[in-house]
XYZ file of C-alpha atoms in Angstrom:
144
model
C 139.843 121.420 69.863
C 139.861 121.258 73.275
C 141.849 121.783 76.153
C 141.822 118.001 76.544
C 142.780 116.933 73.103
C 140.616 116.191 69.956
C 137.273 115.560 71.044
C 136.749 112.738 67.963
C 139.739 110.802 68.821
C 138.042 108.172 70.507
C 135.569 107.856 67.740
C 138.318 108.015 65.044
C 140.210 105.414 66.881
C 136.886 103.188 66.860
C 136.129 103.468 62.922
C 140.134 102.870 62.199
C 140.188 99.854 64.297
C 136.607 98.671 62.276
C 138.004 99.496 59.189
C 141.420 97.748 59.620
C 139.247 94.486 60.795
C 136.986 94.903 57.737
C 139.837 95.080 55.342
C 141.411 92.020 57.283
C 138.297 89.656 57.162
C 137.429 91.222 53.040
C 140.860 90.645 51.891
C 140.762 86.889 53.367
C 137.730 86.572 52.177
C 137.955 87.902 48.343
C 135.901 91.269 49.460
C 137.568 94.385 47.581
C 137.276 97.500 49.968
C 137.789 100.615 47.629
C 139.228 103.716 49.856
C 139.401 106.881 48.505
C 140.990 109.938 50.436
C 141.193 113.680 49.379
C 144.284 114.943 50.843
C 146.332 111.318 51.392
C 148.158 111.474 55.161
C 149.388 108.763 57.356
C 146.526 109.869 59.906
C 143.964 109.130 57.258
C 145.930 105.949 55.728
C 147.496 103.957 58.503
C 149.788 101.133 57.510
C 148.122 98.350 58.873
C 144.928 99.285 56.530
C 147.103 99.735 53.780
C 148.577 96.507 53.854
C 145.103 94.369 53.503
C 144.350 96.649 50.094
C 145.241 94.428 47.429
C 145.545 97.602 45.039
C 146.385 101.555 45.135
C 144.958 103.601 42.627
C 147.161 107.195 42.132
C 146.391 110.511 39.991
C 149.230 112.684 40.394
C 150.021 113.929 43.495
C 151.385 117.401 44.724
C 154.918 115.727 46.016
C 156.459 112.920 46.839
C 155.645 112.231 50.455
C 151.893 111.846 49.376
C 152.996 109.788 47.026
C 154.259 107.386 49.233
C 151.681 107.053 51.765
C 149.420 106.000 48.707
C 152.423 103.954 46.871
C 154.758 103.657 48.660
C 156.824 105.147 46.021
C 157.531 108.587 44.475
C 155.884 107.251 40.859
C 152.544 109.419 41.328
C 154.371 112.622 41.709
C 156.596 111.791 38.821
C 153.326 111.535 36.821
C 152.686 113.903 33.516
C 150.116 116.738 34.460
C 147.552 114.645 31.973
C 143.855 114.782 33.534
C 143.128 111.265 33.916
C 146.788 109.724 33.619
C 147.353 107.079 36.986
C 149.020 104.600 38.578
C 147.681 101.214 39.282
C 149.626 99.111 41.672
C 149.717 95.386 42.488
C 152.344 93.693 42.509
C 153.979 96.143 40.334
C 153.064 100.320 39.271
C 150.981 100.102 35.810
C 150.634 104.045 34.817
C 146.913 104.126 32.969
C 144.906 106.805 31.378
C 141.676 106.816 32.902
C 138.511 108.387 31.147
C 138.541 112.374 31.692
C 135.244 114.463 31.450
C 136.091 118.278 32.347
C 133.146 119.997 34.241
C 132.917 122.246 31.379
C 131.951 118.766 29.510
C 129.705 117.584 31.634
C 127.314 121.064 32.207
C 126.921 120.463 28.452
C 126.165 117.205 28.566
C 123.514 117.749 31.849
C 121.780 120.539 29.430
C 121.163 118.502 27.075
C 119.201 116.096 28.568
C 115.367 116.293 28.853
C 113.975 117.393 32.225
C 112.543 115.138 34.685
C 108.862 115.942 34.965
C 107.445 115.233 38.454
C 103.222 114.173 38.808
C 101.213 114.591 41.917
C 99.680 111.333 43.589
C 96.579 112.720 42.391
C 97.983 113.203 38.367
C 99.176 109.620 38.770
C 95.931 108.501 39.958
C 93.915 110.443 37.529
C 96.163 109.161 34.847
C 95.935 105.672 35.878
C 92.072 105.509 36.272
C 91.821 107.087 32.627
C 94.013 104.098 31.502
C 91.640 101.467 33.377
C 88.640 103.241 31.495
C 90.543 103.490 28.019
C 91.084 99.555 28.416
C 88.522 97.537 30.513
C 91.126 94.903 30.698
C 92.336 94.259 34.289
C 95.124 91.941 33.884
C 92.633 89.353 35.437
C 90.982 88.725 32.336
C 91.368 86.926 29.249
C 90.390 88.041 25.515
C 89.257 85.507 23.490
């Protein structure tokens, strides 16, 4: 910070105003804009964005007041501590159960894929010269 105030201000007054024109023109238009926040405050969530999303998507949240910057209700604190469990809201709250994969789950699913094996330019080329010599065929020709 400094003495005169946060340097980024301007700039973060400059992407919310973008953003809040975006979600205007999408909205009217039929273009979702998807959102997604870490820690949800009313600096990072103003109202007038909020109010061109045509949906909130909630996991549980620590307490109420985050709750209600993303809901506008206390329903995603309320939530069961179930990885994956949310609230969808339109026009009304829908609680969900989303698809959960644990990191845990996914390191044993990563190791059990094959590795990627990476070629030179010159492998490629080698390999692709042996191919043109295995088969005389060019793609230019036809076999009767």
């Amino acid at each position: 910070m400094s003495r005169a105030g946060d340097p980024d201000a301007k700039l973060k007054a400059e992407i919310k105003a973008i953003i809040t024109r975006l979600s205007a023109k999408g909205r009217a238009a039929g273009i979702l804009l998807v959102l997604a926040t870490q820690r949800p405050s009313t600096d990072s969530l103003p109202g007038n964005i909020k109010t061109n999303v045509a949906a909130s998507i909630s996991f549980r949240t620590r307490d109420t007041i985050q709750s209600r910057i993303i809901l506008d209700s206390p329903a995603a604190a309320d939530l069961p501590d179930i990885p994956g469990r949310l609230i969808f809201q339109t026009s009304r709250d829908v609680i969900l159960q989303a698809p959960y994969l644990s990191a845990e789950q996914a390191r044993k699913i990563i190791a059990k894929l094959p590795q990627k094996q990476t070629q030179t330019y010159e492998e490629v080329a080698q390999n692709e010269s042996n191919d043109s010599e295995a088969n005389p065929m060019d793609g230019n020709t036809i076999e009767l």
